[in-house]
Amino acid sequence: MSPFTLGRFVLALTLAGMVGGCFRPLYGDQSSVGGPRVLDKMQSIEVDPVKATGDRRIARVAGEVRNEVTFALTGGGPTNTSSYRLVVSLSSQNQQVIADVTTGRSDGGTYGINANYSLIEIGTGKQVLNGSSFSRVSYDLPGQMQRFAGERALRDAENRAAKVIAGNIQTRLASYFAAGT
């Protein structure tokens, strides 16, 4: 190894060591500003029943999104005293997108959820955060004779989309609290 290459290696290792101390896990045990941890703040969020507009199936999906968001925020544990209220509204769309050229029937579909959410501070009633998220998932539609399998495929797609929405909301809330606000 040449002295120049060895020098570059030592420099890169030194820089990596210095920057490595800057890393702080988002859901870590320590807060960044000496206040409550991100997890404690997230556990103090009360999730309102999710409002839904769209087809007849969206009411079940709204309940699924609320359950997933609640679990994502609390980890299945008890909630702390509520300091914030999360308001979520959903709309959905379902498209049959792939057609069999010989029969003209759909072989697959795409299910989508659009979500708008607001985080409201309970003490002041002030909206401190708002945002939107979306999820698009695909699913297969089996042949004409397997109607119930097609229904189950759609339901699984709805559940996957609900988990994606919940994960997006959880990440956005965690980044809001990690910023020290």
PDB file of C-alpha atoms in Angstrom, residues 46-141:
ATOM      1  CA  GLU A  46     -55.056  10.825  20.879  1.00  0.00           C
ATOM      2  CA  VAL A  47     -56.231   9.537  17.486  1.00  0.00           C
ATOM      3  CA  ASP A  48     -59.739  10.663  16.521  1.00  0.00           C
ATOM      4  CA  PRO A  49     -61.991   8.325  14.539  1.00  0.00           C
ATOM      5  CA  VAL A  50     -60.903   8.569  10.918  1.00  0.00           C
ATOM      6  CA  LYS A  51     -63.271  10.351   8.550  1.00  0.00           C
ATOM      7  CA  ALA A  52     -63.707   8.621   5.198  1.00  0.00           C
ATOM      8  CA  THR A  53     -65.282   9.531   1.877  1.00  0.00           C
ATOM      9  CA  GLY A  54     -65.527   7.295  -1.128  1.00  0.00           C
ATOM     10  CA  ASP A  55     -66.809   3.819  -1.864  1.00  0.00           C
ATOM     11  CA  ARG A  56     -68.617   1.547   0.583  1.00  0.00           C
ATOM     12  CA  ARG A  57     -65.439  -0.253   1.621  1.00  0.00           C
ATOM     13  CA  ILE A  58     -63.591   2.810   2.913  1.00  0.00           C
ATOM     14  CA  ALA A  59     -65.317   2.782   6.324  1.00  0.00           C
ATOM     15  CA  ARG A  60     -63.595  -0.506   7.192  1.00  0.00           C
ATOM     16  CA  VAL A  61     -60.297   0.830   5.857  1.00  0.00           C
ATOM     17  CA  ALA A  62     -60.711   3.961   7.998  1.00  0.00           C
ATOM     18  CA  GLY A  63     -60.958   1.784  11.098  1.00  0.00           C
ATOM     19  CA  GLU A  64     -57.910  -0.157   9.956  1.00  0.00           C
ATOM     20  CA  VAL A  65     -55.921   3.066   9.475  1.00  0.00           C
ATOM     21  CA  ARG A  66     -56.924   4.294  12.957  1.00  0.00           C
ATOM     22  CA  ASN A  67     -55.864   0.997  14.536  1.00  0.00           C
ATOM     23  CA  GLU A  68     -52.549   0.979  12.650  1.00  0.00           C
ATOM     24  CA  VAL A  69     -51.772   4.612  13.544  1.00  0.00           C
ATOM     25  CA  THR A  70     -52.652   4.036  17.206  1.00  0.00           C
ATOM     26  CA  PHE A  71     -50.420   0.960  17.335  1.00  0.00           C
ATOM     27  CA  ALA A  72     -47.606   2.778  15.531  1.00  0.00           C
ATOM     28  CA  LEU A  73     -47.725   5.627  18.051  1.00  0.00           C
ATOM     29  CA  THR A  74     -48.056   3.588  21.244  1.00  0.00           C
ATOM     30  CA  GLY A  75     -46.420   0.294  20.292  1.00  0.00           C
ATOM     31  CA  GLY A  76     -49.447  -1.461  21.734  1.00  0.00           C
ATOM     32  CA  GLY A  77     -48.861   0.008  25.178  1.00  0.00           C
ATOM     33  CA  PRO A  78     -50.980   2.440  27.140  1.00  0.00           C
ATOM     34  CA  THR A  79     -51.192   6.053  26.062  1.00  0.00           C
ATOM     35  CA  ASN A  80     -49.863   8.896  28.191  1.00  0.00           C
ATOM     36  CA  THR A  81     -51.985  11.860  29.169  1.00  0.00           C
ATOM     37  CA  SER A  82     -53.224  13.268  25.873  1.00  0.00           C
ATOM     38  CA  SER A  83     -51.475  16.472  24.835  1.00  0.00           C
ATOM     39  CA  TYR A  84     -52.242  16.240  21.123  1.00  0.00           C
ATOM     40  CA  ARG A  85     -55.118  15.129  18.938  1.00  0.00           C
ATOM     41  CA  LEU A  86     -54.611  13.614  15.495  1.00  0.00           C
ATOM     42  CA  VAL A  87     -57.362  14.135  12.924  1.00  0.00           C
ATOM     43  CA  VAL A  88     -57.189  11.989   9.774  1.00  0.00           C
ATOM     44  CA  SER A  89     -59.456  11.963   6.724  1.00  0.00           C
ATOM     45  CA  LEU A  90     -59.306   9.424   3.900  1.00  0.00           C
ATOM     46  CA  SER A  91     -60.498   8.956   0.371  1.00  0.00           C
ATOM     47  CA  SER A  92     -59.940   5.889  -1.757  1.00  0.00           C
ATOM     48  CA  GLN A  93     -59.848   4.748  -5.339  1.00  0.00           C
ATOM     49  CA  ASN A  94     -59.895   1.310  -6.897  1.00  0.00           C
ATOM     50  CA  GLN A  95     -58.899   0.751 -10.509  1.00  0.00           C
ATOM     51  CA  GLN A  96     -58.893  -2.381 -12.602  1.00  0.00           C
ATOM     52  CA  VAL A  97     -55.783  -1.799 -14.649  1.00  0.00           C
ATOM     53  CA  ILE A  98     -54.593  -4.956 -16.394  1.00  0.00           C
ATOM     54  CA  ALA A  99     -56.804  -6.583 -19.012  1.00  0.00           C
ATOM     55  CA  ASP A 100     -56.508  -9.996 -20.580  1.00  0.00           C
ATOM     56  CA  VAL A 101     -56.565  -9.290 -24.307  1.00  0.00           C
ATOM     57  CA  THR A 102     -58.393 -12.514 -25.178  1.00  0.00           C
ATOM     58  CA  THR A 103     -61.239 -12.215 -22.656  1.00  0.00           C
ATOM     59  CA  GLY A 104     -61.239  -8.469 -21.949  1.00  0.00           C
ATOM     60  CA  ARG A 105     -61.339  -9.133 -18.186  1.00  0.00           C
ATOM     61  CA  SER A 106     -59.096  -7.497 -15.612  1.00  0.00           C
ATOM     62  CA  ASP A 107     -56.260  -9.573 -14.217  1.00  0.00           C
ATOM     63  CA  GLY A 108     -55.130  -7.032 -11.648  1.00  0.00           C
ATOM     64  CA  GLY A 109     -56.014  -3.834  -9.939  1.00  0.00           C
ATOM     65  CA  THR A 110     -54.589  -0.915  -8.032  1.00  0.00           C
ATOM     66  CA  TYR A 111     -56.056   0.249  -4.750  1.00  0.00           C
ATOM     67  CA  GLY A 112     -55.197   3.700  -3.466  1.00  0.00           C
ATOM     68  CA  ILE A 113     -55.738   5.739  -0.334  1.00  0.00           C
ATOM     69  CA  ASN A 114     -55.242   9.488   0.005  1.00  0.00           C
ATOM     70  CA  ALA A 115     -54.948  10.785   3.568  1.00  0.00           C
ATOM     71  CA  ASN A 116     -54.915  14.273   5.040  1.00  0.00           C
ATOM     72  CA  TYR A 117     -53.989  14.683   8.684  1.00  0.00           C
ATOM     73  CA  SER A 118     -53.648  17.410  11.297  1.00  0.00           C
ATOM     74  CA  LEU A 119     -51.986  17.396  14.690  1.00  0.00           C
ATOM     75  CA  ILE A 120     -53.764  19.684  17.127  1.00  0.00           C
ATOM     76  CA  GLU A 121     -52.407  20.713  20.507  1.00  0.00           C
ATOM     77  CA  ILE A 122     -55.208  20.013  22.986  1.00  0.00           C
ATOM     78  CA  GLY A 123     -54.289  22.748  25.481  1.00  0.00           C
ATOM     79  CA  THR A 124     -54.425  25.583  22.966  1.00  0.00           C
ATOM     80  CA  GLY A 125     -56.516  24.100  20.166  1.00  0.00           C
ATOM     81  CA  LYS A 126     -53.785  25.215  17.765  1.00  0.00           C
ATOM     82  CA  GLN A 127     -52.972  23.131  14.701  1.00  0.00           C
ATOM     83  CA  VAL A 128     -49.236  22.485  14.970  1.00  0.00           C
ATOM     84  CA  LEU A 129     -48.773  20.166  12.000  1.00  0.00           C
ATOM     85  CA  ASN A 130     -50.704  19.172   8.922  1.00  0.00           C
ATOM     86  CA  GLY A 131     -49.819  17.010   5.995  1.00  0.00           C
ATOM     87  CA  SER A 132     -50.960  14.493   3.454  1.00  0.00           C
ATOM     88  CA  SER A 133     -49.928  11.034   2.400  1.00  0.00           C
ATOM     89  CA  PHE A 134     -50.933   8.501  -0.186  1.00  0.00           C
ATOM     90  CA  SER A 135     -50.537   4.817  -0.842  1.00  0.00           C
ATOM     91  CA  ARG A 136     -51.005   2.797  -4.012  1.00  0.00           C
ATOM     92  CA  VAL A 137     -50.871  -0.994  -3.887  1.00  0.00           C
ATOM     93  CA  SER A 138     -51.527  -3.533  -6.586  1.00  0.00           C
ATOM     94  CA  TYR A 139     -53.335  -6.842  -6.342  1.00  0.00           C
ATOM     95  CA  ASP A 140     -54.138  -9.767  -8.603  1.00  0.00           C
ATOM     96  CA  LEU A 141     -57.647 -10.712  -9.611  1.00  0.00           C
TER      97      LEU A 141
END
